[in-house]
Short mmCIF file of C-alpha atoms in Angstrom, two decimals:
data_model
loop_
_atom_site.label_atom_id
_atom_site.label_comp_id
_atom_site.label_asym_id
_atom_site.label_seq_id
_atom_site.Cartn_x
_atom_site.Cartn_y
_atom_site.Cartn_z
CA UNK L 1 -174.63 -14.31 -26.24
CA UNK L 2 -177.35 -15.10 -23.78
CA UNK L 3 -176.73 -18.62 -22.49
CA UNK L 4 -180.40 -19.24 -21.83
CA UNK L 5 -181.05 -18.96 -25.52
CA UNK L 6 -178.48 -21.54 -26.52
CA UNK L 7 -181.07 -24.28 -26.94
CA UNK L 8 -183.18 -22.04 -29.15
CA UNK L 9 -180.16 -21.26 -31.30
CA UNK L 10 -179.36 -24.92 -31.74
CA UNK L 11 -182.96 -25.89 -32.41
CA UNK L 12 -183.83 -23.24 -34.96
CA UNK L 13 -180.84 -21.16 -35.99
CA UNK L 14 -182.61 -19.64 -38.99
CA UNK L 15 -185.46 -18.39 -36.86
CA UNK L 16 -183.03 -16.81 -34.40
CA UNK L 17 -181.25 -15.22 -37.32
CA UNK L 18 -184.46 -13.67 -38.64
CA UNK L 19 -185.37 -12.53 -35.21
CA UNK L 20 -182.23 -10.56 -34.47
CA UNK L 21 -181.67 -9.04 -37.89
CA UNK L 22 -184.85 -7.31 -38.85
CA UNK L 23 -184.26 -5.13 -41.87
CA UNK L 24 -186.97 -2.54 -42.13
CA UNK L 25 -187.82 -1.33 -45.60
CA UNK L 26 -187.47 2.44 -45.77
CA UNK L 27 -191.01 3.14 -46.88
CA UNK L 28 -192.65 6.33 -45.71
CA UNK L 29 -196.37 6.76 -45.54
CA UNK L 30 -198.26 9.32 -43.54
CA UNK L 31 -196.96 11.23 -40.57
CA UNK L 32 -195.58 8.35 -38.48
CA UNK L 33 -192.39 8.29 -40.48
CA UNK L 34 -191.26 11.32 -38.50
CA UNK L 35 -190.69 8.95 -35.57
CA UNK L 36 -188.44 6.67 -37.55
CA UNK L 37 -185.32 8.84 -38.10
CA UNK L 38 -184.80 9.40 -34.35
CA UNK L 39 -185.52 5.72 -33.75
CA UNK L 40 -182.83 4.48 -36.08
CA UNK L 41 -180.21 7.08 -35.23
CA UNK L 42 -178.24 7.98 -32.13
CA UNK L 43 -181.04 9.02 -29.82
CA UNK L 44 -182.92 5.70 -29.66
CA UNK L 45 -180.64 3.57 -31.84
CA UNK L 46 -182.74 0.77 -33.27
CA UNK L 47 -179.58 -1.18 -34.06
CA UNK L 48 -179.54 -2.29 -30.41
CA UNK L 49 -182.51 -4.42 -31.37
CA UNK L 50 -181.04 -5.53 -34.66
CA UNK L 51 -183.33 -3.30 -36.67
CA UNK L 52 -181.74 -1.56 -39.61
CA UNK L 53 -183.35 0.45 -42.40
CA UNK L 54 -182.88 -1.01 -45.85
CA UNK L 55 -183.09 0.87 -49.07
CA UNK L 56 -184.83 -1.77 -51.15
CA UNK L 57 -187.71 -4.10 -50.32
CA UNK L 58 -185.89 -7.01 -51.92
CA UNK L 59 -183.44 -7.03 -49.02
CA UNK L 60 -185.89 -6.28 -46.23
CA UNK L 61 -188.05 -8.42 -44.00
CA UNK L 62 -189.77 -5.90 -41.76
CA UNK L 63 -192.40 -3.55 -43.15
CA UNK L 64 -193.48 -0.69 -40.93
CA UNK L 65 -196.57 1.05 -42.25
CA UNK L 66 -196.29 4.34 -40.49
CA UNK L 67 -199.50 6.19 -41.01
CA UNK L 68 -202.65 6.74 -42.98
CA UNK L 69 -202.80 4.84 -46.25
CA UNK L 70 -204.40 6.59 -49.17
CA UNK L 71 -205.69 4.53 -52.05
CA UNK L 72 -202.72 5.55 -54.14
CA UNK L 73 -200.27 4.56 -51.41
CA UNK L 74 -201.96 1.18 -51.07
CA UNK L 75 -200.85 0.35 -54.59
CA UNK L 76 -197.22 1.06 -53.64
CA UNK L 77 -197.59 -0.83 -50.36
CA UNK L 78 -198.85 -3.95 -52.12
CA UNK L 79 -196.08 -3.78 -54.68
CA UNK L 80 -193.47 -3.32 -51.96
CA UNK L 81 -194.89 -6.09 -49.81
CA UNK L 82 -194.98 -8.55 -52.67
CA UNK L 83 -191.36 -7.83 -53.55
CA UNK L 84 -190.06 -8.63 -50.08
CA UNK L 85 -188.58 -12.11 -49.63
CA UNK L 86 -190.15 -14.47 -47.11
CA UNK L 87 -190.21 -14.60 -44.15
CA UNK L 88 -191.51 -11.06 -43.91
CA UNK L 89 -193.21 -9.28 -41.06
CA UNK L 90 -195.53 -6.29 -41.22
CA UNK L 91 -196.32 -3.93 -38.39
CA UNK L 92 -199.01 -1.28 -38.61
CA UNK L 93 -197.82 1.85 -36.81
CA UNK L 94 -200.29 4.38 -35.44
CA UNK L 95 -204.05 4.30 -35.37
CA UNK L 96 -204.68 5.11 -39.02
CA UNK L 97 -203.79 1.73 -40.55
CA UNK L 98 -205.80 0.00 -37.82
CA UNK L 99 -209.21 1.49 -38.53
CA UNK L 100 -208.69 4.76 -40.36
CA UNK L 101 -207.95 6.76 -37.22
CA UNK L 102 -208.81 10.40 -37.66
CA UNK L 103 -209.40 9.71 -41.35
CA UNK L 104 -212.27 7.36 -40.61
CA UNK L 105 -214.65 9.33 -42.85
CA UNK L 106 -212.21 10.25 -45.57
CA UNK L 107 -213.14 9.42 -49.12
CA UNK L 108 -209.66 8.42 -50.19
CA UNK L 109 -208.09 6.67 -47.19
CA UNK L 110 -208.03 2.94 -46.53
CA UNK L 111 -209.76 2.08 -43.28
CA UNK L 112 -208.56 -1.43 -42.42
CA UNK L 113 -205.15 -2.20 -43.82
CA UNK L 114 -205.34 -5.85 -42.79
CA UNK L 115 -208.02 -6.39 -45.42
CA UNK L 116 -205.46 -5.82 -48.17
CA UNK L 117 -202.20 -7.21 -46.82
CA UNK L 118 -201.65 -9.38 -43.72
CA UNK L 119 -200.44 -7.58 -40.61
CA UNK L 120 -198.49 -9.30 -37.84
CA UNK L 121 -198.89 -6.66 -35.17
CA UNK L 122 -200.18 -3.21 -34.47
CA UNK L 123 -198.73 -0.30 -32.55
CA UNK L 124 -201.63 1.80 -31.34
CA UNK L 125 -201.39 5.52 -30.70
CA UNK L 126 -201.29 8.80 -32.50
CA UNK L 127 -198.30 9.16 -32.56
CA UNK L 128 -196.67 6.20 -30.86
CA UNK L 129 -193.36 7.10 -29.21
CA UNK L 130 -190.15 5.58 -30.60
CA UNK L 131 -190.08 3.35 -27.53
CA UNK L 132 -193.27 1.78 -28.82
CA UNK L 133 -191.39 0.60 -31.90
CA UNK L 134 -188.99 -1.30 -29.65
CA UNK L 135 -191.82 -2.76 -27.60
CA UNK L 136 -193.29 -3.91 -30.89
CA UNK L 137 -189.96 -5.36 -31.99
CA UNK L 138 -189.56 -7.36 -28.77
CA UNK L 139 -193.15 -8.56 -29.12
CA UNK L 140 -192.34 -9.54 -32.66
CA UNK L 141 -189.42 -11.63 -31.34
CA UNK L 142 -191.82 -13.52 -29.11
CA UNK L 143 -194.21 -14.02 -32.00
CA UNK L 144 -191.42 -15.29 -34.25
CA UNK L 145 -190.31 -17.67 -31.48
CA UNK L 146 -193.81 -19.09 -31.19
CA UNK L 147 -194.34 -19.21 -34.97
CA UNK L 148 -197.17 -16.75 -34.62
CA UNK L 149 -195.78 -14.06 -36.92
CA UNK L 150 -197.25 -15.90 -39.87
CA UNK L 151 -198.55 -13.04 -41.98
CA UNK L 152 -196.70 -14.21 -45.08
CA UNK L 153 -198.22 -17.68 -44.68
CA UNK L 154 -201.68 -16.18 -44.31
CA UNK L 155 -201.03 -14.17 -47.46
CA UNK L 156 -200.39 -17.38 -49.39
CA UNK L 157 -203.35 -19.13 -47.82
CA UNK L 158 -205.92 -16.36 -48.37
CA UNK L 159 -204.33 -14.82 -51.42
CA UNK L 160 -207.50 -15.02 -53.49
CA UNK L 161 -209.44 -13.04 -50.89
CA UNK L 162 -206.67 -10.46 -50.48
CA UNK L 163 -206.35 -10.05 -54.21
CA UNK L 164 -210.12 -9.67 -54.56
CA UNK L 165 -210.11 -6.87 -51.97
CA UNK L 166 -207.14 -5.19 -53.64
CA UNK L 167 -208.84 -5.31 -57.01
CA UNK L 168 -212.00 -3.91 -55.50
CA UNK L 169 -210.21 -0.77 -54.33
CA UNK L 170 -207.64 -0.37 -57.08
CA UNK L 171 -209.23 -0.67 -60.47
CA UNK L 172 -206.90 -2.33 -62.93
CA UNK L 173 -204.07 -3.79 -60.90
CA UNK L 174 -201.36 -3.76 -63.52
CA UNK L 175 -199.37 -6.72 -62.29
CA UNK L 176 -200.23 -10.42 -62.37
CA UNK L 177 -201.20 -12.29 -59.18
CA UNK L 178 -198.24 -13.24 -56.99
CA UNK L 179 -199.62 -16.69 -56.29
CA UNK L 180 -201.95 -18.67 -58.55
CA UNK L 181 -205.59 -17.77 -57.94
CA UNK L 182 -208.04 -20.61 -58.67
CA UNK L 183 -210.86 -19.86 -61.05
CA UNK L 184 -214.18 -19.71 -59.29
CA UNK E 1 -201.93 49.46 -52.91
CA UNK E 2 -201.12 51.56 -55.90
CA UNK E 3 -204.00 53.92 -56.57
CA UNK E 4 -203.15 54.15 -60.28
CA UNK E 5 -203.50 50.41 -60.71
CA UNK E 6 -206.97 50.42 -59.20
CA UNK E 7 -208.02 53.31 -61.39
CA UNK E 8 -206.69 51.77 -64.58
CA UNK E 9 -208.32 48.44 -63.70
CA UNK E 10 -211.72 49.97 -63.29
CA UNK E 11 -211.34 52.19 -66.32
CA UNK E 12 -210.13 49.37 -68.61
CA UNK E 13 -212.74 46.83 -67.59
CA UNK E 14 -216.31 47.43 -66.67
CA UNK E 15 -218.22 45.06 -64.41
CA UNK E 16 -215.22 44.64 -62.10
CA UNK E 17 -215.63 44.97 -58.34
CA UNK E 18 -212.36 46.15 -56.87
CA UNK E 19 -211.80 46.25 -53.13
CA UNK E 20 -208.83 46.92 -50.92
CA UNK E 21 -209.41 44.84 -47.78
CA UNK E 22 -205.87 45.40 -46.57
CA UNK E 23 -203.14 47.79 -47.45
CA UNK E 24 -201.16 45.17 -49.37
CA UNK E 25 -204.06 43.27 -50.86
CA UNK E 26 -206.42 43.89 -53.74
CA UNK E 27 -209.53 41.84 -54.38
CA UNK E 28 -211.00 41.85 -57.85
CA UNK E 29 -214.36 40.28 -58.65
CA UNK E 30 -214.60 39.63 -62.37
CA UNK E 31 -217.17 37.98 -64.63
CA UNK E 32 -216.11 34.69 -66.18
CA UNK E 33 -215.45 36.08 -69.66
CA UNK E 34 -213.13 38.78 -68.36
CA UNK E 35 -210.80 36.49 -66.36
CA UNK E 36 -208.21 35.97 -69.04
CA UNK E 37 -208.05 39.60 -70.05
CA UNK E 38 -207.77 40.76 -66.42
CA UNK E 39 -205.02 38.19 -65.78
CA UNK E 40 -203.09 39.27 -68.83
CA UNK E 41 -203.58 42.93 -67.92
CA UNK E 42 -202.22 42.29 -64.43
CA UNK E 43 -199.34 40.25 -65.80
CA UNK E 44 -198.49 43.16 -68.04
CA UNK E 45 -198.44 45.42 -64.99
CA UNK E 46 -195.74 43.30 -63.35
CA UNK E 47 -197.84 40.83 -61.36
CA UNK E 48 -196.11 37.89 -63.00
CA UNK E 49 -196.32 35.22 -60.33
CA UNK E 50 -199.41 33.05 -59.98
CA UNK E 51 -199.40 31.72 -56.41
CA UNK E 52 -202.24 29.33 -56.87
CA UNK E 53 -205.63 28.69 -58.32
CA UNK E 54 -208.28 27.59 -55.87
CA UNK E 55 -211.95 26.80 -55.96
CA UNK E 56 -214.82 27.33 -53.53
CA UNK E 57 -218.14 25.55 -53.78
CA UNK E 58 -221.12 27.82 -53.01
CA UNK E 59 -223.75 25.16 -53.23
CA UNK E 60 -226.74 27.22 -52.06
CA UNK E 61 -226.02 29.88 -54.67
CA UNK E 62 -225.37 27.25 -57.35
CA UNK E 63 -221.94 28.61 -58.14
CA UNK E 64 -218.27 27.77 -58.01
CA UNK E 65 -215.84 30.53 -57.20
CA UNK E 66 -212.41 30.31 -58.78
CA UNK E 67 -209.70 32.21 -56.94
CA UNK E 68 -206.46 33.28 -58.58
CA UNK E 69 -203.78 34.70 -56.30
CA UNK E 70 -201.16 36.84 -58.00
CA UNK E 71 -198.11 38.66 -56.81
CA UNK E 72 -194.98 40.19 -58.28
CA UNK E 73 -191.48 38.80 -58.39
CA UNK E 74 -190.30 42.37 -58.51
CA UNK E 75 -187.67 41.63 -61.12
CA UNK E 76 -189.33 43.37 -64.06
CA UNK E 77 -188.45 46.82 -65.33
CA UNK E 78 -191.98 47.93 -64.56
CA UNK E 79 -191.85 49.44 -61.11
CA UNK E 80 -195.62 49.70 -60.75
CA UNK E 81 -195.71 46.39 -58.89
CA UNK E 82 -194.51 45.81 -55.38
CA UNK E 83 -193.34 42.32 -54.33
CA UNK E 84 -195.14 42.57 -50.99
CA UNK E 85 -198.56 43.05 -52.53
CA UNK E 86 -200.92 40.41 -53.75
CA UNK E 87 -203.94 40.51 -55.99
CA UNK E 88 -206.81 38.10 -55.54
CA UNK E 89 -208.94 37.62 -58.61
CA UNK E 90 -212.25 35.89 -58.07
CA UNK E 91 -214.79 34.75 -60.54
CA UNK E 92 -218.08 32.94 -60.19
CA UNK E 93 -219.14 30.22 -62.59
CA UNK E 94 -222.41 28.26 -62.63
CA UNK E 95 -222.35 24.90 -60.91
CA UNK E 96 -224.34 23.16 -63.63
CA UNK E 97 -221.97 23.93 -66.46
CA UNK E 98 -218.61 24.68 -64.81
CA UNK E 99 -216.31 25.55 -67.68
CA UNK E 100 -213.69 28.23 -67.77
CA UNK E 101 -210.78 29.04 -70.06
CA UNK E 102 -207.49 27.60 -68.85
CA UNK E 103 -204.89 30.15 -67.78
CA UNK E 104 -201.93 28.02 -68.81
CA UNK E 105 -201.21 30.24 -71.80
CA UNK E 106 -200.42 33.06 -69.35
CA UNK E 107 -199.07 31.15 -66.35
CA UNK E 108 -197.54 27.73 -67.01
CA UNK E 109 -197.64 26.77 -63.34
CA UNK E 110 -201.44 26.83 -63.38
CA UNK E 111 -201.41 23.35 -64.89
CA UNK E 112 -201.39 21.17 -61.72
CA UNK E 113 -203.81 23.52 -59.93
CA UNK E 114 -206.32 23.31 -62.72
CA UNK E 115 -205.87 19.59 -62.97
CA UNK E 116 -206.55 19.26 -59.26
CA UNK E 117 -209.64 21.47 -59.43
CA UNK E 118 -210.90 19.47 -62.38
CA UNK E 119 -210.43 16.27 -60.41
CA UNK E 120 -211.84 17.39 -57.07
CA UNK E 121 -214.59 19.80 -58.19
CA UNK E 122 -215.29 18.77 -61.76
CA UNK E 123 -214.58 22.17 -63.26
CA UNK E 124 -213.67 21.90 -66.92
CA UNK E 125 -210.75 24.03 -68.10
CA UNK E 126 -210.90 24.66 -71.82
CA UNK E 127 -207.51 24.37 -73.47
CA UNK E 128 -205.89 22.39 -70.69
CA UNK E 129 -203.59 19.78 -72.30
CA UNK E 130 -204.21 16.91 -69.86
CA UNK E 131 -207.13 16.85 -67.50
CA UNK E 132 -206.22 13.38 -66.25
CA UNK E 133 -206.48 12.29 -62.60
CA UNK E 134 -203.78 13.72 -60.40
CA UNK E 135 -204.35 12.35 -56.89
CA UNK E 136 -207.34 10.09 -57.02
CA UNK E 137 -207.20 6.43 -57.99
CA UNK E 138 -210.90 5.78 -58.10
CA UNK E 139 -213.83 7.22 -60.01
CA UNK E 140 -216.36 9.08 -57.91
CA UNK E 141 -219.90 9.72 -59.02
CA UNK E 142 -219.69 13.25 -57.67
CA UNK E 143 -216.27 14.90 -57.50
CA UNK E 144 -215.37 14.50 -53.81
CA UNK E 145 -214.74 18.15 -52.89
CA UNK E 146 -218.22 19.25 -53.90
CA UNK E 147 -220.43 20.06 -50.97
CA UNK E 148 -223.08 17.53 -51.99
CA UNK E 149 -220.60 14.64 -51.85
CA UNK E 150 -221.49 12.72 -48.69
CA UNK E 151 -218.17 11.30 -47.47
CA UNK E 152 -219.65 9.32 -44.59
CA UNK E 153 -222.18 7.66 -46.83
CA UNK E 154 -219.46 6.91 -49.35
CA UNK E 155 -217.17 5.41 -46.69
CA UNK E 156 -220.02 3.32 -45.33
CA UNK E 157 -221.05 2.08 -48.74
CA UNK E 158 -217.65 1.47 -50.24
CA UNK E 159 -215.11 0.75 -47.52
CA UNK E 160 -217.80 -0.98 -45.46
CA UNK E 161 -218.36 -3.41 -48.31
CA UNK E 162 -214.81 -4.77 -48.21
CA UNK E 163 -214.81 -7.97 -46.16
CA UNK E 164 -212.12 -8.90 -43.64
CA UNK E 165 -209.78 -11.67 -44.73
CA UNK E 166 -209.03 -14.88 -42.81
CA UNK E 167 -210.38 -13.62 -39.53
CA UNK E 168 -210.86 -17.12 -38.09
CA UNK E 169 -207.13 -17.83 -37.88
CA UNK E 170 -205.95 -14.38 -36.91
CA UNK E 171 -204.87 -14.97 -33.34
CA UNK E 172 -202.33 -12.17 -33.05
#
């Protein structure tokens, strides 16, 4: 163990635990997922950074959204995100979740993902290299250290607005609100 | 392409336009009412595999063009068909009232293709068991693959109307 980090470990052991065991939910959207198998296996080996793929969102705390998000996928993304236990971190991967990317004028693709679920960080590029995932992970460590990876807190705080946007795109959300939404 | 097949096609049906653009390809232009009978005729001649059904929007001419691509598995007793050859059957239907008889009774795998065309072009297939949405989640005023659907305007109007959330405390 790094001796310089001893104080951090003693001060906030839970935070250090979250930081070094990021379990990424195995959720594939768009074309960016093609970068993930080499990242988690022998060639780039994400386990060096404590990142492991997890089969179910209920055991995961890192959500990589790896490409364009169609309206239908958004429904699955919201369901997956809401199932993950807190603290949870989301990273948008590639240019499509940021502002639509090359699908900026598509009739069925979400343009700004952060209007529907909170995003802690973005990896720009089309495609980003696997190294970019690790740069993002180390950035995420810094953010967790400084309590700035607070997407799940923002989701609670602005849930009414997020839910309103989700309902605007997806007619008839067939699950109840995750958090109580005040009547307006 | 088998000469006998072309001859029997044009002798059985009138108002067909048969062309051979390539050695292994046959293009048949048929009127809307003859589609099912031509398909069943071709199926009887051993062309028993429907590759796909597609649709083209000819907006200036006010027509949709349905395209059926057929080929042969080459497993039948009938040796008239050759697995390397494909037959492209095209038919034009008016854009105002786009209805056509579903080909599911002949080819079961036409179901998702016809569902997709119904969703993206608004063509109605008579006799299709479930013309419910396949890919799309939202309702569009004009089916989005029609040429007069303005995607940029739609994106501006709809996705532009969704406000950002909690921008004041997003410092990441």
